[in-house]
PDB file of C-alpha atoms and ligand atoms in Angstrom:
ATOM      1  CA  MET A   2     -29.620 -16.032 -16.513  1.00  0.00           C
ATOM      2  CA  ARG A   3     -28.099 -13.746 -13.926  1.00  0.00           C
ATOM      3  CA  LEU A   4     -25.421 -15.236 -11.634  1.00  0.00           C
ATOM      4  CA  LEU A   5     -23.928 -13.725  -8.484  1.00  0.00           C
ATOM      5  CA  PHE A   6     -20.580 -14.985  -7.184  1.00  0.00           C
ATOM      6  CA  LEU A   7     -19.606 -13.714  -3.721  1.00  0.00           C
ATOM      7  CA  GLY A   8     -15.959 -13.586  -2.654  1.00  0.00           C
ATOM      8  CA  ASP A   9     -14.675 -15.248   0.514  1.00  0.00           C
ATOM      9  CA  ILE A  10     -17.081 -14.628   3.414  1.00  0.00           C
ATOM     10  CA  MET A  11     -14.787 -13.616   6.267  1.00  0.00           C
ATOM     11  CA  GLY A  12     -15.819 -14.247   9.873  1.00  0.00           C
ATOM     12  CA  ARG A  13     -18.888 -13.070  11.678  1.00  0.00           C
ATOM     13  CA  THR A  14     -19.047  -9.632  10.070  1.00  0.00           C
ATOM     14  CA  GLY A  15     -18.926 -11.155   6.583  1.00  0.00           C
ATOM     15  CA  ARG A  16     -21.544 -13.782   7.203  1.00  0.00           C
ATOM     16  CA  THR A  17     -23.817 -11.338   9.026  1.00  0.00           C
ATOM     17  CA  ALA A  18     -23.662  -8.899   6.111  1.00  0.00           C
ATOM     18  CA  VAL A  19     -24.473 -11.667   3.637  1.00  0.00           C
ATOM     19  CA  ALA A  20     -27.275 -13.088   5.776  1.00  0.00           C
ATOM     20  CA  GLU A  21     -28.864  -9.670   6.241  1.00  0.00           C
ATOM     21  CA  GLN A  22     -28.426  -8.282   2.754  1.00  0.00           C
ATOM     22  CA  LEU A  23     -28.422 -11.157   0.297  1.00  0.00           C
ATOM     23  CA  PRO A  24     -32.220 -11.601   0.220  1.00  0.00           C
ATOM     24  CA  GLY A  25     -32.656  -7.932  -0.752  1.00  0.00           C
ATOM     25  CA  LEU A  26     -29.791  -7.931  -3.248  1.00  0.00           C
ATOM     26  CA  ARG A  27     -31.066 -11.099  -4.883  1.00  0.00           C
ATOM     27  CA  LYS A  28     -34.409  -9.430  -5.432  1.00  0.00           C
ATOM     28  CA  ALA A  29     -33.131  -5.973  -6.415  1.00  0.00           C
ATOM     29  CA  TRP A  30     -30.622  -7.344  -8.912  1.00  0.00           C
ATOM     30  CA  GLN A  31     -32.945 -10.144 -10.136  1.00  0.00           C
ATOM     31  CA  VAL A  32     -30.331 -12.826  -9.491  1.00  0.00           C
ATOM     32  CA  ASP A  33     -31.201 -16.387 -10.509  1.00  0.00           C
ATOM     33  CA  PHE A  34     -28.341 -18.272  -8.825  1.00  0.00           C
ATOM     34  CA  VAL A  35     -25.868 -17.404  -6.051  1.00  0.00           C
ATOM     35  CA  ILE A  36     -22.467 -18.990  -5.389  1.00  0.00           C
ATOM     36  CA  ALA A  37     -20.477 -17.928  -2.328  1.00  0.00           C
ATOM     37  CA  ASN A  38     -17.019 -18.872  -1.159  1.00  0.00           C
ATOM     38  CA  ALA A  39     -17.322 -19.496   2.583  1.00  0.00           C
ATOM     39  CA  GLU A  40     -14.012 -21.106   3.551  1.00  0.00           C
ATOM     40  CA  ASN A  41     -13.261 -18.306   6.055  1.00  0.00           C
ATOM     41  CA  ALA A  42     -16.765 -17.942   7.455  1.00  0.00           C
ATOM     42  CA  ALA A  43     -16.034 -19.657  10.804  1.00  0.00           C
ATOM     43  CA  GLY A  44     -13.731 -17.245  12.637  1.00  0.00           C
ATOM     44  CA  GLY A  45     -11.585 -16.892   9.529  1.00  0.00           C
ATOM     45  CA  PHE A  46     -10.774 -20.600   9.339  1.00  0.00           C
ATOM     46  CA  GLY A  47     -13.159 -23.024   7.694  1.00  0.00           C
ATOM     47  CA  VAL A  48     -16.915 -23.342   7.733  1.00  0.00           C
ATOM     48  CA  THR A  49     -19.275 -25.322   9.930  1.00  0.00           C
ATOM     49  CA  GLY A  50     -22.467 -27.104   8.985  1.00  0.00           C
ATOM     50  CA  ALA A  51     -24.516 -24.582  10.963  1.00  0.00           C
ATOM     51  CA  ILE A  52     -22.918 -21.616   9.204  1.00  0.00           C
ATOM     52  CA  ALA A  53     -23.370 -23.244   5.814  1.00  0.00           C
ATOM     53  CA  HIS A  54     -27.025 -23.819   6.622  1.00  0.00           C
ATOM     54  CA  SER A  55     -27.500 -20.157   7.584  1.00  0.00           C
ATOM     55  CA  LEU A  56     -25.979 -19.071   4.258  1.00  0.00           C
ATOM     56  CA  PHE A  57     -28.274 -21.415   2.325  1.00  0.00           C
ATOM     57  CA  GLU A  58     -31.203 -19.923   4.281  1.00  0.00           C
ATOM     58  CA  ALA A  59     -30.087 -16.441   3.217  1.00  0.00           C
ATOM     59  CA  GLY A  60     -30.234 -17.392  -0.454  1.00  0.00           C
ATOM     60  CA  VAL A  61     -26.866 -18.927  -1.309  1.00  0.00           C
ATOM     61  CA  ASP A  62     -27.399 -21.817  -3.728  1.00  0.00           C
ATOM     62  CA  CYS A  63     -23.889 -23.303  -3.685  1.00  0.00           C
ATOM     63  CA  ILE A  64     -20.934 -22.849  -1.323  1.00  0.00           C
ATOM     64  CA  THR A  65     -17.347 -23.156  -2.506  1.00  0.00           C
ATOM     65  CA  THR A  66     -14.311 -23.352  -0.227  1.00  0.00           C
ATOM     66  CA  GLY A  67     -10.551 -23.811  -0.725  1.00  0.00           C
ATOM     67  CA  ASN A  68      -7.393 -24.322   1.316  1.00  0.00           C
ATOM     68  CA  HIS A  69      -9.313 -23.725   4.570  1.00  0.00           C
ATOM     69  CA  ALA A  70     -12.190 -26.068   3.629  1.00  0.00           C
ATOM     70  CA  PHE A  71     -11.537 -28.534   6.445  1.00  0.00           C
ATOM     71  CA  ASP A  72     -10.123 -26.255   9.148  1.00  0.00           C
ATOM     72  CA  GLN A  73     -13.130 -26.988  11.402  1.00  0.00           C
ATOM     73  CA  LYS A  74     -11.967 -30.575  11.633  1.00  0.00           C
ATOM     74  CA  ASP A  75     -14.675 -31.725  14.026  1.00  0.00           C
ATOM     75  CA  ASP A  76     -17.425 -30.632  11.677  1.00  0.00           C
ATOM     76  CA  ILE A  77     -16.608 -31.658   8.119  1.00  0.00           C
ATOM     77  CA  SER A  78     -18.811 -34.704   7.598  1.00  0.00           C
ATOM     78  CA  PHE A  79     -21.528 -32.399   6.239  1.00  0.00           C
ATOM     79  CA  PHE A  80     -19.399 -32.023   3.090  1.00  0.00           C
ATOM     80  CA  ASP A  81     -20.428 -35.608   2.297  1.00  0.00           C
ATOM     81  CA  ASP A  82     -24.078 -35.097   3.188  1.00  0.00           C
ATOM     82  CA  GLU A  83     -24.743 -31.681   1.632  1.00  0.00           C
ATOM     83  CA  PRO A  84     -24.448 -31.625  -2.171  1.00  0.00           C
ATOM     84  CA  ARG A  85     -24.463 -27.818  -2.188  1.00  0.00           C
ATOM     85  CA  MET A  86     -21.046 -27.820  -0.443  1.00  0.00           C
ATOM     86  CA  LEU A  87     -17.964 -27.990  -2.650  1.00  0.00           C
ATOM     87  CA  ARG A  88     -14.265 -28.404  -1.947  1.00  0.00           C
ATOM     88  CA  PRO A  89     -11.597 -28.226  -4.666  1.00  0.00           C
ATOM     89  CA  ALA A  90     -11.821 -30.943  -7.330  1.00  0.00           C
ATOM     90  CA  ASN A  91      -8.032 -31.402  -7.220  1.00  0.00           C
ATOM     91  CA  PHE A  92      -8.005 -32.267  -3.501  1.00  0.00           C
ATOM     92  CA  PRO A  93      -7.278 -35.933  -2.675  1.00  0.00           C
ATOM     93  CA  ARG A  94     -10.137 -38.126  -3.838  1.00  0.00           C
ATOM     94  CA  SER A  95     -10.415 -39.557  -0.313  1.00  0.00           C
ATOM     95  CA  ASN A  96     -11.366 -36.141   1.150  1.00  0.00           C
ATOM     96  CA  PRO A  97     -14.961 -35.538   2.210  1.00  0.00           C
ATOM     97  CA  GLY A  98     -17.306 -33.960  -0.288  1.00  0.00           C
ATOM     98  CA  ARG A  99     -17.028 -33.257  -3.979  1.00  0.00           C
ATOM     99  CA  GLY A 100     -15.374 -30.801  -6.331  1.00  0.00           C
ATOM    100  CA  ALA A 101     -18.321 -30.051  -8.594  1.00  0.00           C
ATOM    101  CA  GLY A 102     -22.104 -30.107  -8.590  1.00  0.00           C
ATOM    102  CA  LEU A 103     -24.996 -29.616 -10.976  1.00  0.00           C
ATOM    103  CA  TYR A 104     -27.720 -27.430  -9.484  1.00  0.00           C
ATOM    104  CA  PHE A 105     -31.042 -25.959 -10.534  1.00  0.00           C
ATOM    105  CA  THR A 106     -32.420 -22.439 -10.439  1.00  0.00           C
ATOM    106  CA  LYS A 107     -35.955 -21.893  -9.184  1.00  0.00           C
ATOM    107  CA  ASP A 108     -37.179 -22.196 -12.791  1.00  0.00           C
ATOM    108  CA  ASP A 109     -35.163 -25.372 -13.425  1.00  0.00           C
ATOM    109  CA  ARG A 110     -32.246 -24.016 -15.414  1.00  0.00           C
ATOM    110  CA  ARG A 111     -29.072 -26.040 -14.788  1.00  0.00           C
ATOM    111  CA  VAL A 112     -25.904 -24.560 -13.295  1.00  0.00           C
ATOM    112  CA  LEU A 113     -22.687 -26.583 -13.068  1.00  0.00           C
ATOM    113  CA  VAL A 114     -20.217 -25.263 -10.474  1.00  0.00           C
ATOM    114  CA  ILE A 115     -16.626 -26.530 -10.361  1.00  0.00           C
ATOM    115  CA  GLN A 116     -14.038 -25.620  -7.741  1.00  0.00           C
ATOM    116  CA  LEU A 117     -10.250 -25.708  -8.146  1.00  0.00           C
ATOM    117  CA  HIS A 118      -7.278 -25.062  -5.836  1.00  0.00           C
ATOM    118  CA  GLY A 119      -4.152 -23.266  -7.082  1.00  0.00           C
ATOM    119  CA  GLN A 120      -0.723 -24.849  -7.134  1.00  0.00           C
ATOM    120  CA  ARG A 121       1.654 -21.911  -6.743  1.00  0.00           C
ATOM    121  CA  PHE A 122       2.472 -20.433  -3.331  1.00  0.00           C
ATOM    122  CA  MET A 123      -0.010 -22.843  -1.721  1.00  0.00           C
ATOM    123  CA  ASN A 124       0.100 -26.406  -0.420  1.00  0.00           C
ATOM    124  CA  PRO A 125       0.611 -28.537  -3.526  1.00  0.00           C
ATOM    125  CA  MET A 126      -2.414 -30.386  -4.850  1.00  0.00           C
ATOM    126  CA  ASP A 127      -3.054 -32.376  -8.025  1.00  0.00           C
ATOM    127  CA  ASP A 128      -2.893 -30.516 -11.320  1.00  0.00           C
ATOM    128  CA  MET A 129      -5.903 -28.286 -11.880  1.00  0.00           C
ATOM    129  CA  ILE A 130      -6.536 -28.955 -15.559  1.00  0.00           C
ATOM    130  CA  PRO A 131      -6.974 -32.756 -15.407  1.00  0.00           C
ATOM    131  CA  ALA A 132      -9.345 -32.274 -12.450  1.00  0.00           C
ATOM    132  CA  LEU A 133     -11.242 -29.605 -14.375  1.00  0.00           C
ATOM    133  CA  GLU A 134     -11.511 -31.786 -17.479  1.00  0.00           C
ATOM    134  CA  ARG A 135     -12.722 -34.693 -15.353  1.00  0.00           C
ATOM    135  CA  GLU A 136     -15.538 -32.553 -13.914  1.00  0.00           C
ATOM    136  CA  MET A 137     -16.369 -31.157 -17.383  1.00  0.00           C
ATOM    137  CA  SER A 138     -16.572 -34.616 -18.883  1.00  0.00           C
ATOM    138  CA  GLY A 139     -19.937 -35.099 -20.575  1.00  0.00           C
ATOM    139  CA  MET A 140     -20.971 -31.538 -19.718  1.00  0.00           C
ATOM    140  CA  SER A 141     -21.098 -28.909 -22.420  1.00  0.00           C
ATOM    141  CA  LEU A 142     -22.356 -25.385 -22.071  1.00  0.00           C
ATOM    142  CA  GLY A 143     -25.763 -24.784 -23.627  1.00  0.00           C
ATOM    143  CA  HIS A 144     -26.475 -28.522 -23.710  1.00  0.00           C
ATOM    144  CA  GLU A 145     -26.056 -30.377 -20.414  1.00  0.00           C
ATOM    145  CA  ALA A 146     -25.735 -27.125 -18.438  1.00  0.00           C
ATOM    146  CA  ASP A 147     -27.298 -23.713 -19.002  1.00  0.00           C
ATOM    147  CA  ALA A 148     -24.443 -22.038 -17.113  1.00  0.00           C
ATOM    148  CA  ILE A 149     -21.044 -23.259 -15.904  1.00  0.00           C
ATOM    149  CA  VAL A 150     -19.003 -21.496 -13.221  1.00  0.00           C
ATOM    150  CA  VAL A 151     -15.412 -22.269 -12.188  1.00  0.00           C
ATOM    151  CA  ASP A 152     -14.055 -20.933  -8.864  1.00  0.00           C
ATOM    152  CA  VAL A 153     -10.261 -20.880  -9.004  1.00  0.00           C
ATOM    153  CA  HIS A 154      -9.171 -20.594  -5.386  1.00  0.00           C
ATOM    154  CA  ALA A 155      -5.579 -19.533  -5.864  1.00  0.00           C
ATOM    155  CA  GLU A 156      -2.845 -17.181  -4.732  1.00  0.00           C
ATOM    156  CA  ALA A 157      -1.318 -16.597  -8.172  1.00  0.00           C
ATOM    157  CA  THR A 158      -3.165 -14.268 -10.533  1.00  0.00           C
ATOM    158  CA  SER A 159      -1.331 -15.913 -13.442  1.00  0.00           C
ATOM    159  CA  GLU A 160      -2.877 -19.307 -12.676  1.00  0.00           C
ATOM    160  CA  LYS A 161      -6.331 -17.754 -12.657  1.00  0.00           C
ATOM    161  CA  TYR A 162      -5.699 -16.163 -16.065  1.00  0.00           C
ATOM    162  CA  VAL A 163      -4.470 -19.480 -17.457  1.00  0.00           C
ATOM    163  CA  ILE A 164      -7.681 -21.208 -16.378  1.00  0.00           C
ATOM    164  CA  GLY A 165      -9.772 -18.269 -17.661  1.00  0.00           C
ATOM    165  CA  HIS A 166      -8.247 -18.403 -21.130  1.00  0.00           C
ATOM    166  CA  TYR A 167      -8.076 -22.206 -21.175  1.00  0.00           C
ATOM    167  CA  MET A 168     -11.829 -22.392 -20.536  1.00  0.00           C
ATOM    168  CA  ASP A 169     -12.811 -19.340 -22.640  1.00  0.00           C
ATOM    169  CA  GLY A 170     -15.900 -20.222 -24.657  1.00  0.00           C
ATOM    170  CA  ARG A 171     -16.595 -23.404 -22.676  1.00  0.00           C
ATOM    171  CA  VAL A 172     -17.926 -21.910 -19.422  1.00  0.00           C
ATOM    172  CA  SER A 173     -19.964 -18.878 -18.371  1.00  0.00           C
ATOM    173  CA  LEU A 174     -17.623 -17.593 -15.664  1.00  0.00           C
ATOM    174  CA  VAL A 175     -14.137 -18.211 -14.324  1.00  0.00           C
ATOM    175  CA  CYS A 176     -13.769 -16.324 -11.065  1.00  0.00           C
ATOM    176  CA  GLY A 177     -10.858 -16.258  -8.666  1.00  0.00           C
ATOM    177  CA  SER A 178     -11.076 -16.346  -4.898  1.00  0.00           C
ATOM    178  CA  HIS A 179      -8.663 -16.593  -1.935  1.00  0.00           C
ATOM    179  CA  THR A 180      -6.691 -13.307  -1.985  1.00  0.00           C
ATOM    180  CA  HIS A 181      -9.549 -11.326  -0.356  1.00  0.00           C
ATOM    181  CA  VAL A 182      -8.815  -8.293  -2.521  1.00  0.00           C
ATOM    182  CA  PRO A 183     -11.074  -7.588  -5.516  1.00  0.00           C
ATOM    183  CA  THR A 184      -9.238  -7.079  -8.783  1.00  0.00           C
ATOM    184  CA  ALA A 185     -10.248  -4.392 -11.302  1.00  0.00           C
ATOM    185  CA  ASP A 186     -10.127  -6.665 -14.351  1.00  0.00           C
ATOM    186  CA  VAL A 187     -13.732  -7.803 -14.732  1.00  0.00           C
ATOM    187  CA  GLN A 188     -14.278  -8.622 -18.384  1.00  0.00           C
ATOM    188  CA  VAL A 189     -15.890 -10.935 -20.871  1.00  0.00           C
ATOM    189  CA  LEU A 190     -13.032 -12.784 -22.588  1.00  0.00           C
ATOM    190  CA  PRO A 191     -13.032 -13.028 -26.427  1.00  0.00           C
ATOM    191  CA  GLY A 192     -14.733 -16.432 -26.441  1.00  0.00           C
ATOM    192  CA  GLY A 193     -17.585 -15.301 -24.190  1.00  0.00           C
ATOM    193  CA  THR A 194     -16.452 -16.394 -20.724  1.00  0.00           C
ATOM    194  CA  ALA A 195     -16.749 -13.797 -17.954  1.00  0.00           C
ATOM    195  CA  PHE A 196     -13.627 -13.423 -15.841  1.00  0.00           C
ATOM    196  CA  GLN A 197     -12.352 -11.696 -12.709  1.00  0.00           C
ATOM    197  CA  ALA A 198      -8.989 -12.653 -11.214  1.00  0.00           C
ATOM    198  CA  ASP A 199     -10.347 -12.281  -7.686  1.00  0.00           C
ATOM    199  CA  ALA A 200     -13.814 -11.448  -6.433  1.00  0.00           C
ATOM    200  CA  GLY A 201     -12.454 -10.027  -3.156  1.00  0.00           C
ATOM    201  CA  MET A 202     -13.992 -10.854   0.198  1.00  0.00           C
ATOM    202  CA  CYS A 203     -17.179 -10.220   2.079  1.00  0.00           C
ATOM    203  CA  GLY A 204     -15.502  -8.780   5.138  1.00  0.00           C
ATOM    204  CA  ASP A 205     -14.069  -5.737   6.921  1.00  0.00           C
ATOM    205  CA  TYR A 206     -11.496  -3.963   4.722  1.00  0.00           C
ATOM    206  CA  ASP A 207     -10.039  -2.002   7.688  1.00  0.00           C
ATOM    207  CA  SER A 208      -7.885  -5.086   8.207  1.00  0.00           C
ATOM    208  CA  VAL A 209      -5.133  -7.213   6.705  1.00  0.00           C
ATOM    209  CA  ILE A 210      -7.117  -9.340   4.255  1.00  0.00           C
ATOM    210  CA  GLY A 211      -9.922  -9.620   6.790  1.00  0.00           C
ATOM    211  CA  MET A 212      -7.843 -10.171   9.929  1.00  0.00           C
ATOM    212  CA  GLU A 213      -7.628  -7.599  12.703  1.00  0.00           C
ATOM    213  CA  LYS A 214      -4.627  -5.522  11.608  1.00  0.00           C
ATOM    214  CA  HIS A 215      -2.503  -5.104  14.765  1.00  0.00           C
ATOM    215  CA  ALA A 216      -1.242  -8.700  15.042  1.00  0.00           C
ATOM    216  CA  PRO A 217      -0.020  -8.958  11.427  1.00  0.00           C
ATOM    217  CA  ILE A 218       1.651  -5.527  11.700  1.00  0.00           C
ATOM    218  CA  GLU A 219       3.389  -6.525  14.929  1.00  0.00           C
ATOM    219  CA  ASN A 220       4.439  -9.858  13.427  1.00  0.00           C
ATOM    220  CA  MET A 221       6.037  -8.106  10.483  1.00  0.00           C
ATOM    221  CA  VAL A 222       7.731  -5.450  12.627  1.00  0.00           C
ATOM    222  CA  SER A 223       9.099  -7.708  15.361  1.00  0.00           C
ATOM    223  CA  LYS A 224       9.451 -10.977  13.414  1.00  0.00           C
ATOM    224  CA  ILE A 225       8.038 -12.630  16.547  1.00  0.00           C
ATOM    225  CA  LYS A 226       4.672 -14.258  16.031  1.00  0.00           C
ATOM    226  CA  SER A 227       2.924 -12.840  19.036  1.00  0.00           C
ATOM    227  CA  GLY A 228      -0.644 -11.800  18.373  1.00  0.00           C
ATOM    228  CA  ARG A 229      -3.445 -14.206  17.557  1.00  0.00           C
ATOM    229  CA  MET A 230      -5.084 -13.757  14.171  1.00  0.00           C
ATOM    230  CA  VAL A 231      -8.747 -12.867  14.616  1.00  0.00           C
ATOM    231  CA  PRO A 232     -11.177 -11.600  12.003  1.00  0.00           C
ATOM    232  CA  ALA A 233     -11.702  -7.841  11.938  1.00  0.00           C
ATOM    233  CA  SER A 234     -15.180  -6.948  13.150  1.00  0.00           C
ATOM    234  CA  GLY A 235     -16.019  -3.649  11.445  1.00  0.00           C
ATOM    235  CA  GLU A 236     -18.755  -3.315   8.838  1.00  0.00           C
ATOM    236  CA  ALA A 237     -18.195  -5.694   5.942  1.00  0.00           C
ATOM    237  CA  THR A 238     -18.137  -4.834   2.278  1.00  0.00           C
ATOM    238  CA  ILE A 239     -19.947  -7.500   0.285  1.00  0.00           C
ATOM    239  CA  CYS A 240     -17.764  -8.102  -2.783  1.00  0.00           C
ATOM    240  CA  GLY A 241     -18.466 -10.236  -5.803  1.00  0.00           C
ATOM    241  CA  ILE A 242     -19.284 -10.375  -9.471  1.00  0.00           C
ATOM    242  CA  VAL A 243     -22.615 -10.383 -11.294  1.00  0.00           C
ATOM    243  CA  VAL A 244     -22.724 -12.139 -14.648  1.00  0.00           C
ATOM    244  CA  ASP A 245     -25.491 -12.237 -17.236  1.00  0.00           C
ATOM    245  CA  THR A 246     -25.595 -15.186 -19.604  1.00  0.00           C
ATOM    246  CA  ASP A 247     -27.335 -15.930 -22.881  1.00  0.00           C
ATOM    247  CA  ASP A 248     -29.775 -18.762 -22.210  1.00  0.00           C
ATOM    248  CA  ARG A 249     -29.230 -20.199 -25.707  1.00  0.00           C
ATOM    249  CA  THR A 250     -25.441 -20.513 -25.452  1.00  0.00           C
ATOM    250  CA  GLY A 251     -24.641 -20.138 -21.747  1.00  0.00           C
ATOM    251  CA  LEU A 252     -21.947 -17.593 -22.620  1.00  0.00           C
ATOM    252  CA  SER A 253     -21.687 -14.284 -20.819  1.00  0.00           C
ATOM    253  CA  THR A 254     -23.329 -11.143 -22.170  1.00  0.00           C
ATOM    254  CA  GLY A 255     -22.040  -8.877 -19.393  1.00  0.00           C
ATOM    255  CA  ALA A 256     -20.086  -8.948 -16.145  1.00  0.00           C
ATOM    256  CA  TRP A 257     -19.818  -6.394 -13.361  1.00  0.00           C
ATOM    257  CA  ALA A 258     -17.929  -6.200 -10.075  1.00  0.00           C
ATOM    258  CA  VAL A 259     -20.269  -5.500  -7.166  1.00  0.00           C
ATOM    259  CA  ARG A 260     -19.481  -3.953  -3.781  1.00  0.00           C
ATOM    260  CA  VAL A 261     -22.029  -3.179  -1.077  1.00  0.00           C
ATOM    261  CA  GLY A 262     -21.509  -1.508   2.323  1.00  0.00           C
ATOM    262  CA  GLY A 263     -18.390  -0.981   4.398  1.00  0.00           C
ATOM    263  CA  ARG A 264     -15.323   0.944   3.271  1.00  0.00           C
ATOM    264  CA  LEU A 265     -15.023   0.198  -0.456  1.00  0.00           C
ATOM    265  CA  ALA A 266     -16.702   2.345  -3.117  1.00  0.00           C
ATOM    266  CA  ALA A 267     -20.143   0.992  -3.952  1.00  0.00           C
ATOM    267  CA  ALA A 268     -20.749  -0.780  -7.267  1.00  0.00           C
ATOM    268  CA  ALA A 269     -23.918  -2.416  -8.545  1.00  0.00           C
ATOM    269  CA  PRO A 270     -24.890  -4.135 -11.798  1.00  0.00           C
ATOM    270  CA  PRO A 271     -27.188  -2.452 -14.335  1.00  0.00           C
ATOM    271  CA  ALA A 272     -30.844  -3.467 -14.465  1.00  0.00           C
ATOM    272  CA  LYS A 273     -31.251  -6.919 -15.914  1.00  0.00           C
ATOM    273  CA  GLY A 274     -31.658  -6.690 -19.688  1.00  0.00           C
TER     274      GLY A 274
HETATM  275 FE1  FE2 B 303      -8.150 -19.469   0.759  1.00  0.00          FE
END
């Protein structure tokens, strides 16, 4: 199976790039299942039902979120109604939506996606590992699921590595999101789990992590919060990771960072083996 995980879709430029290009990329790269983090898709803060729907139309199979999941407070009930929407599994149980879902590819292979929220340098949530084990309960790779993906939405690279190694051999991919900067550490860990500390963002990199750059510069220079944070609107780079898995075991046989368009150097996966 070939999986594509897209980093945080940032604002209009990010979601436009994904909507326009994902159908072609899916075909060209022969992708079987697409996960996208879309917690910044609505003006940088949250995601609406209409935006989520447009991403599903473009070929996203599952949307993950994170600390900004519920920023569009007037439009979050769709998290309960739309099983393809995830919010972190270690959020309060009373929150809308769910932290994991079992999905199907077009040819009926099963993909379990689990979302977590980091604990360091972020608003504190429940421990990640008990939430992860709860969602993994009764699900083993190669048996109840043909692929398992964990999105660790976290600030701290160390937390992402802990989850990567903790789950090595039990899931197909552990991928980080949230920092909006792609890391250069894509690898298949010794036990067969693909890993990247952060997938980066689908957004304009002539920015400060996707936001128009002048306000954050001025804030840092003057120490007076003056400018409003708005998403940068230049051409987006679509950033993510492509992972191939062995259909017998669910473990990864290869993983590649991908970057399309915009300012970052292009990178594409090899032809599907
Ligand atoms: Fe985030």
